[in-house]
Short mmCIF file of C-alpha atoms and ligand atoms in Angstrom, two decimals:
data_model
loop_
_atom_site.label_atom_id
_atom_site.label_comp_id
_atom_site.label_asym_id
_atom_site.label_seq_id
_atom_site.Cartn_x
_atom_site.Cartn_y
_atom_site.Cartn_z
CA MET A 1 66.81 38.16 11.47
CA ARG A 2 66.15 39.21 15.06
CA VAL A 3 68.24 41.74 16.95
CA ILE A 4 69.32 39.91 20.10
CA HIS A 5 72.43 41.67 21.42
CA HIS A 6 72.53 45.43 21.40
CA PRO A 7 75.10 47.92 22.72
CA ILE A 8 72.42 50.19 24.23
CA LEU A 9 69.15 48.33 24.52
CA ASN A 10 68.60 45.31 26.77
CA GLU A 11 69.38 41.84 25.53
CA ASN A 12 66.34 40.73 23.62
CA ARG A 13 65.67 37.76 25.83
CA GLN A 14 63.67 35.25 23.93
CA ASN A 15 60.05 35.72 24.87
CA LYS A 16 57.60 32.88 24.91
CA LYS A 17 57.26 31.19 21.54
CA ILE A 18 53.86 31.16 19.91
CA THR A 19 52.51 29.72 16.67
CA PHE A 20 50.34 31.44 14.12
CA TYR A 21 49.05 30.32 10.74
CA LEU A 22 49.88 32.06 7.49
CA ASP A 23 47.56 30.88 4.73
CA GLY A 24 47.34 27.63 6.67
CA GLU A 25 51.07 27.15 7.25
CA ALA A 26 52.19 27.05 10.89
CA ILE A 27 54.80 29.74 11.65
CA GLU A 28 56.65 30.50 14.85
CA ALA A 29 56.70 33.94 16.44
CA MET A 30 57.61 35.52 19.76
CA GLU A 31 55.09 36.93 22.15
CA GLY A 32 55.21 40.71 21.73
CA ASP A 33 55.79 40.60 17.95
CA THR A 34 53.48 42.51 15.68
CA ILE A 35 52.09 40.48 12.80
CA ALA A 36 54.39 42.36 10.40
CA SER A 37 57.52 41.93 12.51
CA ALA A 38 56.76 38.22 12.96
CA LEU A 39 56.40 37.84 9.19
CA LEU A 40 59.64 39.75 8.63
CA ALA A 41 61.50 37.68 11.23
CA ASN A 42 60.45 34.67 9.13
CA GLY A 43 61.73 36.28 5.95
CA ARG A 44 58.27 37.18 4.61
CA LYS A 45 58.09 40.66 3.24
CA VAL A 46 54.82 40.65 1.31
CA CYS A 47 51.69 41.53 3.31
CA ARG A 48 49.17 41.93 0.52
CA TYR A 49 48.59 42.15 -3.24
CA THR A 50 46.84 45.21 -4.67
CA ARG A 51 43.33 45.13 -6.07
CA LYS A 52 43.93 46.53 -9.57
CA ASN A 53 47.34 45.26 -10.58
CA ASN A 54 47.97 42.46 -8.12
CA GLU A 55 51.23 44.09 -7.04
CA PRO A 56 52.95 43.10 -3.79
CA ARG A 57 53.07 45.51 -0.84
CA GLY A 58 54.98 45.26 2.42
CA ILE A 59 55.87 47.38 5.43
CA PHE A 60 56.32 51.03 4.53
CA CYS A 61 55.79 53.19 7.65
CA SER A 62 55.64 50.59 10.41
CA ILE A 63 53.55 52.96 12.58
CA GLY A 64 50.04 52.27 11.33
CA ARG A 65 49.75 55.22 8.98
CA CYS A 66 50.14 54.15 5.35
CA ASN A 67 47.97 50.99 5.05
CA ASP A 68 50.53 49.22 2.88
CA CYS A 69 50.75 46.31 5.33
CA LEU A 70 47.09 45.22 5.42
CA VAL A 71 46.40 41.53 6.04
CA THR A 72 43.31 39.46 6.84
CA VAL A 73 43.23 38.29 10.47
CA ASN A 74 40.82 35.62 11.68
CA GLY A 75 38.48 36.41 8.79
CA ILE A 76 38.62 40.21 9.19
CA PRO A 77 40.24 41.98 6.24
CA ASN A 78 42.27 45.22 6.24
CA VAL A 79 44.05 44.83 9.56
CA CYS A 80 47.25 46.91 9.87
CA SER A 81 49.81 44.19 10.50
CA CYS A 82 52.54 46.60 11.65
CA VAL A 83 50.67 47.72 14.77
CA THR A 84 48.64 44.60 15.58
CA PRO A 85 50.22 42.18 18.06
CA VAL A 86 50.37 38.60 16.81
CA LYS A 87 48.57 36.06 19.02
CA ASP A 88 48.95 32.32 19.48
CA GLY A 89 46.74 30.47 17.00
CA MET A 90 45.96 33.53 14.85
CA ASN A 91 44.89 32.82 11.29
CA ILE A 92 46.53 35.29 8.96
CA LYS A 93 46.01 35.58 5.24
CA ILE A 94 48.18 37.51 2.83
CA GLN A 95 45.43 39.76 1.55
CA LYS A 96 44.32 39.79 -2.09
CA GLY A 97 42.81 43.12 -3.09
CA ASN A 98 40.19 44.29 -0.64
CA GLY A 99 40.10 40.91 1.06
CA GLU A 100 36.95 39.13 2.07
CA TRP A 101 34.94 38.98 5.24
CA GLU A 102 34.52 35.44 6.45
CA ALA A 103 31.68 34.22 8.65
CA LEU A 104 32.74 34.96 12.21
CA THR A 105 32.27 32.09 14.58
CA MET B 25 28.48 60.99 27.33
CA ARG B 26 31.67 61.40 29.34
CA LYS B 27 32.64 65.04 29.95
CA VAL B 28 36.17 66.18 30.74
CA ASN B 29 38.08 69.44 30.93
CA LEU B 30 40.99 68.50 28.71
CA VAL B 31 41.59 65.84 26.08
CA VAL B 32 45.02 65.47 24.51
CA VAL B 33 45.12 63.53 21.24
CA GLY B 34 48.40 61.60 20.95
CA ALA B 35 50.66 60.19 23.68
CA GLY B 36 53.95 61.12 22.03
CA PRO B 37 56.43 63.53 23.63
CA ALA B 38 54.24 66.55 22.80
CA GLY B 39 51.00 65.03 24.12
CA LEU B 40 52.57 63.61 27.28
CA SER B 41 54.30 66.90 28.08
CA ALA B 42 51.07 68.84 27.48
CA SER B 43 49.03 66.61 29.77
CA ILE B 44 51.69 66.59 32.51
CA GLU B 45 51.96 70.38 32.46
CA ALA B 46 48.19 70.79 32.68
CA ALA B 47 47.89 68.13 35.40
CA LYS B 48 50.62 69.85 37.45
CA HIS B 49 48.19 72.73 37.78
CA GLY B 50 45.25 70.56 38.74
CA VAL B 51 43.61 69.91 35.34
CA LYS B 52 42.50 66.30 35.05
CA ALA B 53 43.87 65.46 31.64
CA LEU B 54 42.78 62.56 29.47
CA VAL B 55 45.20 61.41 26.75
CA LEU B 56 43.96 59.29 23.86
CA ASP B 57 46.31 57.33 21.59
CA GLU B 58 45.54 54.93 18.78
CA ASN B 59 48.54 52.75 19.60
CA HIS B 60 48.67 49.90 22.07
CA LYS B 61 51.75 51.49 23.67
CA PRO B 62 52.28 55.13 24.71
CA GLY B 63 55.31 57.27 23.82
CA GLY B 64 54.81 58.07 20.13
CA GLN B 65 58.16 58.00 18.36
CA LEU B 66 60.24 58.44 21.54
CA PHE B 67 60.99 54.84 22.44
CA LYS B 68 62.76 54.21 19.13
CA GLN B 69 65.12 57.14 19.68
CA ILE B 70 68.07 55.45 21.35
CA HIS B 71 70.51 58.32 20.76
CA LYS B 72 71.32 61.13 23.17
CA PHE B 73 69.46 64.40 22.78
CA PHE B 74 70.95 67.84 22.21
CA GLY B 75 69.88 71.01 24.03
CA SER B 76 70.40 72.12 27.60
CA GLU B 77 70.34 69.90 30.65
CA GLN B 78 66.95 71.24 31.68
CA GLN B 79 65.60 70.03 28.34
CA MET B 80 66.96 66.58 29.12
CA ALA B 81 69.90 66.79 26.70
CA GLY B 82 72.41 63.98 27.01
CA THR B 83 69.52 61.62 27.77
CA ARG B 84 68.40 59.00 25.29
CA GLY B 85 64.92 59.25 23.78
CA TYR B 86 63.55 56.08 25.35
CA GLU B 87 64.77 57.17 28.78
CA ILE B 88 62.93 60.45 28.32
CA GLY B 89 59.87 58.40 27.34
CA THR B 90 60.05 56.44 30.60
CA LYS B 91 60.48 59.68 32.58
CA LEU B 92 57.44 61.23 30.94
CA LEU B 93 55.30 58.15 31.59
CA ASN B 94 56.34 58.16 35.25
CA LEU B 95 55.53 61.85 35.58
CA ALA B 96 52.16 61.33 33.89
CA LYS B 97 51.38 58.62 36.42
CA GLU B 98 52.56 60.76 39.32
CA TYR B 99 50.29 63.64 38.31
CA GLY B 100 47.31 61.39 37.68
CA VAL B 101 47.11 61.78 33.90
CA GLU B 102 44.76 59.20 32.42
CA ILE B 103 46.09 57.56 29.23
CA LYS B 104 43.68 55.52 27.13
CA LEU B 105 45.36 53.36 24.48
CA ASN B 106 43.81 51.76 21.38
CA ASN B 107 41.70 54.90 21.15
CA ARG B 108 41.73 56.50 17.72
CA VAL B 109 40.12 59.91 17.37
CA ILE B 110 38.32 59.90 14.04
CA GLY B 111 36.66 63.28 14.18
CA ILE B 112 35.69 66.25 16.29
CA ASP B 113 32.15 67.60 16.14
CA ASP B 114 31.05 71.13 17.03
CA HIS B 115 34.64 71.79 18.16
CA ASN B 116 34.23 69.98 21.50
CA THR B 117 32.88 66.45 20.95
CA LEU B 118 35.46 63.85 20.04
CA ALA B 119 34.40 60.83 17.99
CA ILE B 120 36.54 57.89 19.05
CA ILE B 121 37.08 54.28 18.10
CA ASP B 122 37.76 52.87 21.56
CA ASN B 123 39.12 49.34 21.17
CA HIS B 124 37.04 48.71 18.03
CA LYS B 125 33.90 50.33 19.52
CA TYR B 126 32.54 53.78 18.74
CA SER B 127 32.28 56.29 21.59
CA GLU B 128 32.14 60.03 22.21
CA ILE B 129 33.72 62.34 24.78
CA ARG B 130 33.03 66.02 25.37
CA ALA B 131 36.00 68.20 26.25
CA LYS B 132 36.24 71.88 27.16
CA LYS B 133 39.72 72.07 25.62
CA ILE B 134 41.46 69.79 23.13
CA ILE B 135 45.19 69.67 22.38
CA LEU B 136 46.08 67.92 19.13
CA CYS B 137 49.52 66.23 19.20
CA CYS B 138 49.16 63.82 16.28
CA GLY B 139 52.80 63.77 15.17
CA ALA B 140 53.97 63.19 11.60
CA THR B 141 54.25 60.64 8.81
CA GLU B 142 57.29 59.85 6.71
CA LYS B 143 57.36 61.18 3.18
CA PRO B 144 57.71 58.73 0.30
CA LEU B 145 59.87 59.24 -2.77
CA ALA B 146 58.45 58.10 -6.09
CA PHE B 147 60.62 56.15 -8.56
CA PRO B 148 59.91 53.07 -10.65
CA GLY B 149 59.66 50.17 -8.20
CA TRP B 150 59.06 52.33 -5.13
CA THR B 151 56.07 50.25 -4.06
CA LEU B 152 58.06 46.99 -3.87
CA PRO B 153 58.27 45.40 -0.43
CA GLY B 154 61.70 46.39 0.90
CA VAL B 155 61.27 50.09 0.12
CA MET B 156 60.38 51.72 3.42
CA GLY B 157 60.72 54.83 5.52
CA ALA B 158 63.94 55.19 7.51
CA GLY B 159 61.76 55.67 10.59
CA ALA B 160 60.06 52.37 9.78
CA ALA B 161 63.46 50.66 9.79
CA GLN B 162 64.25 52.42 13.08
CA THR B 163 60.95 51.18 14.54
CA LEU B 164 61.70 47.64 13.39
CA VAL B 165 65.20 47.39 14.89
CA ASN B 166 64.70 49.36 18.09
CA ILE B 167 61.11 48.47 19.04
CA HIS B 168 60.29 45.18 17.33
CA ARG B 169 63.92 44.02 17.33
CA VAL B 170 63.85 42.59 13.82
CA VAL B 171 66.11 43.81 11.02
CA PRO B 172 64.36 45.13 7.89
CA GLY B 173 66.91 43.41 5.63
CA GLU B 174 70.55 42.43 5.35
CA LYS B 175 71.72 44.71 2.53
CA ILE B 176 70.47 48.23 2.98
CA ILE B 177 70.87 51.54 1.19
CA MET B 178 69.81 54.77 2.88
CA VAL B 179 68.40 57.60 0.79
CA GLY B 180 68.93 60.99 2.45
CA SER B 181 71.87 62.32 4.44
CA GLY B 182 69.83 64.47 6.84
CA ASN B 183 69.75 63.72 10.54
CA VAL B 184 67.13 60.98 10.28
CA GLY B 185 69.16 59.22 7.55
CA LEU B 186 72.37 59.50 9.55
CA ILE B 187 70.85 58.55 12.91
CA VAL B 188 68.90 55.59 11.55
CA THR B 189 71.98 54.33 9.66
CA TYR B 190 73.79 54.34 13.00
CA HIS B 191 70.88 52.60 14.71
CA LEU B 192 70.98 49.90 12.01
CA LEU B 193 74.72 49.47 12.63
CA GLN B 194 74.07 49.12 16.36
CA ALA B 195 71.51 46.45 15.53
CA GLY B 196 74.17 44.57 13.58
CA VAL B 197 73.27 45.42 9.97
CA LYS B 198 75.69 47.24 7.77
CA VAL B 199 74.27 49.92 5.54
CA LYS B 200 76.02 49.74 2.15
CA ALA B 201 75.88 53.48 1.51
CA ILE B 202 73.98 56.66 2.20
CA ILE B 203 73.08 58.62 -0.90
CA ASP B 204 71.82 62.16 -1.32
CA ALA B 205 70.90 64.24 -4.35
CA SER B 206 72.33 67.28 -2.65
CA HIS B 207 75.96 68.30 -3.12
CA LYS B 208 76.59 68.26 0.63
CA ILE B 209 75.58 66.24 3.65
CA THR B 210 72.42 67.82 5.03
CA GLY B 211 72.56 66.51 8.63
CA TYR B 212 74.75 67.57 11.54
CA GLY B 213 78.51 67.06 11.30
CA VAL B 214 78.64 65.01 14.53
CA HIS B 215 76.24 62.41 13.16
CA ALA B 216 77.99 62.30 9.77
CA ALA B 217 81.39 61.84 11.45
CA LYS B 218 80.14 58.71 13.26
CA ILE B 219 78.98 57.25 9.96
CA LYS B 220 82.26 58.00 8.23
CA ARG B 221 84.21 56.45 11.12
CA ALA B 222 82.15 53.30 10.64
CA GLY B 223 83.36 53.21 7.03
CA ILE B 224 79.99 53.75 5.39
CA PRO B 225 80.33 55.77 2.17
CA ILE B 226 78.12 58.83 1.73
CA ILE B 227 77.52 59.26 -1.99
CA LEU B 228 76.42 62.78 -2.90
CA ARG B 229 74.71 64.07 -6.08
CA TYR B 230 73.02 60.72 -6.69
CA THR B 231 69.37 59.77 -6.57
CA VAL B 232 67.41 56.55 -7.02
CA ASN B 233 66.68 55.83 -10.68
CA ARG B 234 64.69 52.67 -10.02
CA ALA B 235 64.25 49.72 -7.70
CA MET B 236 64.24 46.26 -9.24
CA GLY B 237 62.90 42.91 -8.09
CA THR B 238 59.92 40.64 -8.63
CA ASN B 239 58.21 40.24 -5.28
CA GLN B 240 60.63 42.38 -3.29
CA VAL B 241 63.63 44.64 -3.77
CA GLU B 242 66.66 42.85 -5.19
CA LYS B 243 68.63 45.71 -6.70
CA VAL B 244 68.72 49.48 -6.72
CA GLU B 245 69.91 51.60 -9.63
CA LEU B 246 71.25 55.06 -8.81
CA ILE B 247 71.84 57.92 -11.17
CA GLN B 248 73.88 61.09 -10.88
CA VAL B 249 72.13 64.46 -10.84
CA ASP B 250 73.37 67.92 -11.75
CA LYS B 251 73.05 71.06 -9.64
CA SER B 252 69.40 71.51 -10.64
CA PHE B 253 68.70 67.87 -9.74
CA ASN B 254 68.30 66.76 -13.37
CA LYS B 255 69.41 63.22 -14.06
CA ILE B 256 72.67 62.95 -16.03
CA PRO B 257 72.34 60.21 -18.71
CA CYS B 258 74.63 57.18 -18.65
CA THR B 259 75.74 57.65 -15.05
CA GLN B 260 73.78 54.73 -13.57
CA ILE B 261 75.38 52.55 -10.94
CA SER B 262 73.66 49.68 -9.19
CA PHE B 263 73.87 47.87 -5.88
CA ASP B 264 72.50 44.52 -4.80
CA VAL B 265 70.26 45.46 -1.89
CA ASP B 266 67.13 44.04 -0.31
CA THR B 267 66.08 47.23 1.48
CA ILE B 268 65.88 50.86 0.40
CA CYS B 269 65.29 53.21 3.32
CA LEU B 270 63.86 56.62 2.53
CA ALA B 271 64.89 59.46 4.82
CA VAL B 272 63.46 62.25 2.74
CA GLY B 273 61.51 64.13 5.36
CA LEU B 274 58.32 63.97 7.35
CA SER B 275 54.95 65.58 6.82
CA PRO B 276 52.81 66.82 9.69
CA SER B 277 49.71 64.69 10.42
CA THR B 278 47.14 67.43 10.06
CA GLU B 279 44.09 65.33 9.11
CA LEU B 280 42.11 66.08 12.28
CA ALA B 281 42.95 69.80 12.27
CA ARG B 282 42.00 70.00 8.61
CA MET B 283 38.75 68.12 9.16
CA ILE B 284 37.52 70.42 11.92
CA GLY B 285 38.37 73.53 9.98
CA CYS B 286 41.47 74.86 11.71
CA LYS B 287 43.14 77.25 9.34
CA LEU B 288 46.29 75.76 7.81
CA TYR B 289 49.11 77.49 5.99
CA TYR B 290 52.02 76.32 3.87
CA HIS B 291 55.46 76.34 5.44
CA PRO B 292 57.92 74.34 3.31
CA LYS B 293 60.68 74.45 5.94
CA LEU B 294 58.38 72.93 8.55
CA GLY B 295 57.13 70.12 6.35
CA GLY B 296 54.20 71.53 4.35
CA TYR B 297 50.71 72.51 5.47
CA ILE B 298 50.48 73.12 9.21
CA PRO B 299 47.76 74.56 11.46
CA MET B 300 48.16 78.22 12.29
CA VAL B 301 48.83 78.66 16.01
CA ASN B 302 49.33 81.72 18.19
CA GLN B 303 51.79 82.21 21.08
CA TYR B 304 49.67 79.86 23.22
CA MET B 305 49.71 77.07 20.60
CA GLN B 306 46.01 77.80 20.10
CA THR B 307 44.67 77.14 16.61
CA THR B 308 42.17 79.37 14.81
CA ILE B 309 39.42 77.49 16.71
CA GLU B 310 39.21 78.77 20.27
CA ASP B 311 39.12 75.50 22.20
CA ILE B 312 41.56 73.62 19.99
CA TYR B 313 45.31 73.74 20.51
CA ALA B 314 48.06 71.90 18.62
CA ALA B 315 51.68 71.03 19.41
CA GLY B 316 54.61 68.88 18.34
CA ASP B 317 55.39 67.60 14.87
CA MET B 318 51.93 68.40 13.56
CA THR B 319 52.61 72.12 13.91
CA GLY B 320 55.88 71.75 12.03
CA ILE B 321 58.56 69.07 11.90
CA GLU B 322 61.34 69.81 14.31
CA GLU B 323 62.62 67.54 17.07
CA ALA B 324 61.32 65.67 20.08
CA SER B 325 62.81 68.20 22.51
CA ILE B 326 60.92 70.99 20.73
CA ALA B 327 57.74 68.89 20.63
CA MET B 328 57.95 68.55 24.42
CA GLU B 329 58.33 72.30 25.03
CA GLU B 330 55.49 73.08 22.63
CA GLY B 331 53.35 70.54 24.47
CA ARG B 332 54.16 72.17 27.81
CA LEU B 333 53.24 75.56 26.40
CA ALA B 334 49.85 74.30 25.20
CA GLY B 335 49.22 72.45 28.49
CA LEU B 336 49.97 75.52 30.58
CA ALA B 337 47.91 77.79 28.33
CA CYS B 338 44.93 75.43 28.70
CA ALA B 339 45.34 75.36 32.50
CA ILE B 340 45.22 79.16 32.48
CA SER B 341 42.26 79.41 30.15
CA LEU B 342 40.33 76.75 32.12
CA GLY B 343 40.85 78.90 35.22
CA TYR B 344 43.10 76.52 37.17
CA ILE B 345 45.74 79.23 37.45
CA SER B 346 44.98 82.91 37.29
CA ASP B 347 46.08 84.81 34.27
CA ASN B 348 48.54 87.16 35.94
CA ALA B 349 52.13 88.32 35.60
CA GLN B 350 53.38 85.11 37.20
CA SER B 351 51.61 82.73 34.82
CA GLN B 352 52.56 84.90 31.85
CA LYS B 353 56.17 84.65 32.99
CA ALA B 354 55.89 80.85 33.15
CA LEU B 355 54.64 80.85 29.55
CA GLU B 356 57.46 83.19 28.57
CA ASN B 357 60.02 80.81 30.12
CA ILE B 358 58.84 77.95 27.94
CA ARG B 359 58.95 80.20 24.88
CA SER B 360 62.53 81.13 25.66
CA ASN B 361 63.44 77.41 26.02
CA LEU B 362 61.94 76.94 22.58
CA SER B 363 63.93 79.70 20.96
CA GLN B 364 67.12 78.41 22.59
CA LEU B 365 66.50 74.94 21.20
CA ARG B 366 65.74 76.34 17.78
CA MET B 367 68.87 78.46 17.76
CA GLY B 368 71.05 75.60 18.93
CA ASN B 369 69.81 73.06 16.46
CA GLY B 370 68.83 75.16 13.50
CA LYS B 371 65.08 75.28 12.98
CA GLY B 372 63.70 72.34 11.14
CA GLY B 373 66.90 70.37 11.69
CA ILE B 374 65.42 67.07 10.57
CA ILE B 375 63.10 68.40 7.94
CA ASN B 376 65.09 67.11 5.00
CA GLY B 377 65.36 63.69 6.44
C1 FAD C 11 59.05 56.83 12.44
C2 FAD C 11 59.62 58.11 12.98
C3 FAD C 11 60.91 58.14 13.52
C4 FAD C 11 61.44 59.30 14.05
N1 FAD C 11 62.71 59.30 14.57
C5 FAD C 11 63.24 60.46 15.08
C6 FAD C 11 64.56 60.49 15.63
O1 FAD C 11 65.25 59.48 15.66
N2 FAD C 11 65.04 61.67 16.14
C7 FAD C 11 64.27 62.81 16.15
O2 FAD C 11 64.70 63.85 16.64
N3 FAD C 11 63.04 62.80 15.61
C8 FAD C 11 62.51 61.67 15.07
N4 FAD C 11 61.26 61.67 14.52
C9 FAD C 11 60.51 62.90 14.59
C10 FAD C 11 59.57 62.72 15.76
O3 FAD C 11 58.30 62.72 15.22
C11 FAD C 11 59.74 63.74 16.88
O4 FAD C 11 61.01 63.63 17.42
C12 FAD C 11 58.74 63.56 18.04
O5 FAD C 11 58.48 62.21 18.29
C13 FAD C 11 57.46 64.31 17.75
O6 FAD C 11 56.60 64.20 18.84
P1 FAD C 11 55.04 64.31 18.71
O7 FAD C 11 54.52 64.10 20.09
O8 FAD C 11 54.69 65.54 18.01
O9 FAD C 11 54.60 63.10 17.76
P2 FAD C 11 54.67 61.51 17.91
O10 FAD C 11 55.80 61.10 18.76
O11 FAD C 11 54.60 60.97 16.54
O12 FAD C 11 53.31 61.16 18.67
C14 FAD C 11 52.05 61.29 18.08
C15 FAD C 11 51.11 60.29 18.70
O13 FAD C 11 49.78 60.61 18.33
C16 FAD C 11 49.07 59.44 18.06
N5 FAD C 11 47.95 59.81 17.18
C17 FAD C 11 48.00 60.46 16.00
N6 FAD C 11 46.78 60.66 15.49
C18 FAD C 11 45.92 60.14 16.39
C19 FAD C 11 44.50 60.03 16.42
N7 FAD C 11 43.73 60.52 15.46
N8 FAD C 11 43.93 59.42 17.50
C20 FAD C 11 44.71 58.93 18.51
N9 FAD C 11 46.04 59.00 18.51
C21 FAD C 11 46.65 59.59 17.47
C22 FAD C 11 50.10 58.54 17.42
O14 FAD C 11 49.77 57.19 17.53
C23 FAD C 11 51.35 58.88 18.23
O15 FAD C 11 51.50 58.02 19.33
C24 FAD C 11 60.69 60.51 14.00
C25 FAD C 11 59.41 60.49 13.42
C26 FAD C 11 58.87 59.32 12.91
C27 FAD C 11 57.49 59.34 12.29
S1 FES C 12 53.36 49.77 7.31
FE1 FES C 12 52.25 51.59 7.18
S2 FES C 12 50.40 51.05 8.11
FE2 FES C 12 51.63 49.34 8.49
#
């Protein structure tokens, strides 16, 4: 759920809509979202699964410090989703373990 | 390699204040921050600050952030974003990842203002998505404008727990309860009163026993504790929640200071290990200074004064102002602002969350 009206902060006027891909599925986001906030706004809380026990992890610190929110972006693993702005057409993968580097084109 | 007189690591309230103060006296200051936006934790602080008028009390954190950014611009401070300092060699050469590329900068003086990280709390299920720092929830609602969940419980009744609960309310999410293992509310009365007026229960002498859920938090089980914080059997109660916010304190981000060999010491009231600094905010390494949360968790207003102190001390030691009675008096003024703030707020006001 997005915070639109606020007693102190400005109205969160709807920014330009963009589309990114999560494991191939097209998902809508707003320009200015981080990857993690865009996922959360779409009700997705899991960013990755751990290497040893395949346990889910999501946002913990939201300031780029704890590495719980790592995802694979455009073939590059271990990107901190909470501090990386989401871009139109981005390919995001919920990361499994250490993730995998894909051939960069 | 680029050479500068002063590099400030971190563009939070401490780093911005340090660079502005130094620039006021003619030092060309370069600020590096790993984020894509400056301001550190300030822009998420939408409440009014305490302190005296001179220390910008009565002003909201994000307004202070805007003021600092304007001042930095006015005084010609250079701020480079997406620049993470990953090490400091021979005490003066900074190793930097500048927008994904490695680079180095040599600085005569360095002020470290790296801030702090939220502390976790370990209980079964604490790694489930939906368990997060209270500051993370604050960042989500006030910066990213997305709510962390719909049914929230806050752990910790210190100032961060109380303030963030209020911020969540302002964002339109009702916090089910605030819990604390302590037998009394640990934050300021004014903040607690606002929460009580909003009808949010503050449950004392309870802690989290476990978080339950398959892929994310679905339920939290609390348990009562006695005076020595031992769990009392058969006192479990549970709530259906999707988010557990932890406001159990912050720890200073001392990685860089530790790596370069600044001497640290343990100060439990200030958040754990912190670099030793003298009355100029100078660490045990001559050219390295430190200020803000990383020298002890206090508040943004204190971080700003500490930053100013370090900035002024660097301007003096770089020879931009002469070290005379007048400049010593200017340093003394900042120190007296600091002790006023500390007296007014109680040192380490937000340390326990
Ligand atoms: C999530 C969170 C919420 C908070 N909310 C409140 C609140 O509501 N009220 C309150 O009084 N206090 C709050 N605090 C405490 C807060 O830290 C202080 O109020 C104040 O922001 C401290 O200022 P600072 O400049 O020391 O650190 P910060 O504001 O944290 O700034 C540090 C900056 O340094 C940067 N940095 C760190 N390491 C590096 C590196 N190696 N290279 C480059 N850049 C680096 C960081 O990106 C950051 O921008 C909060 C803290 C956190 C972590
Ligand atoms: S949530 Fe901690 S690094 Fe992103």
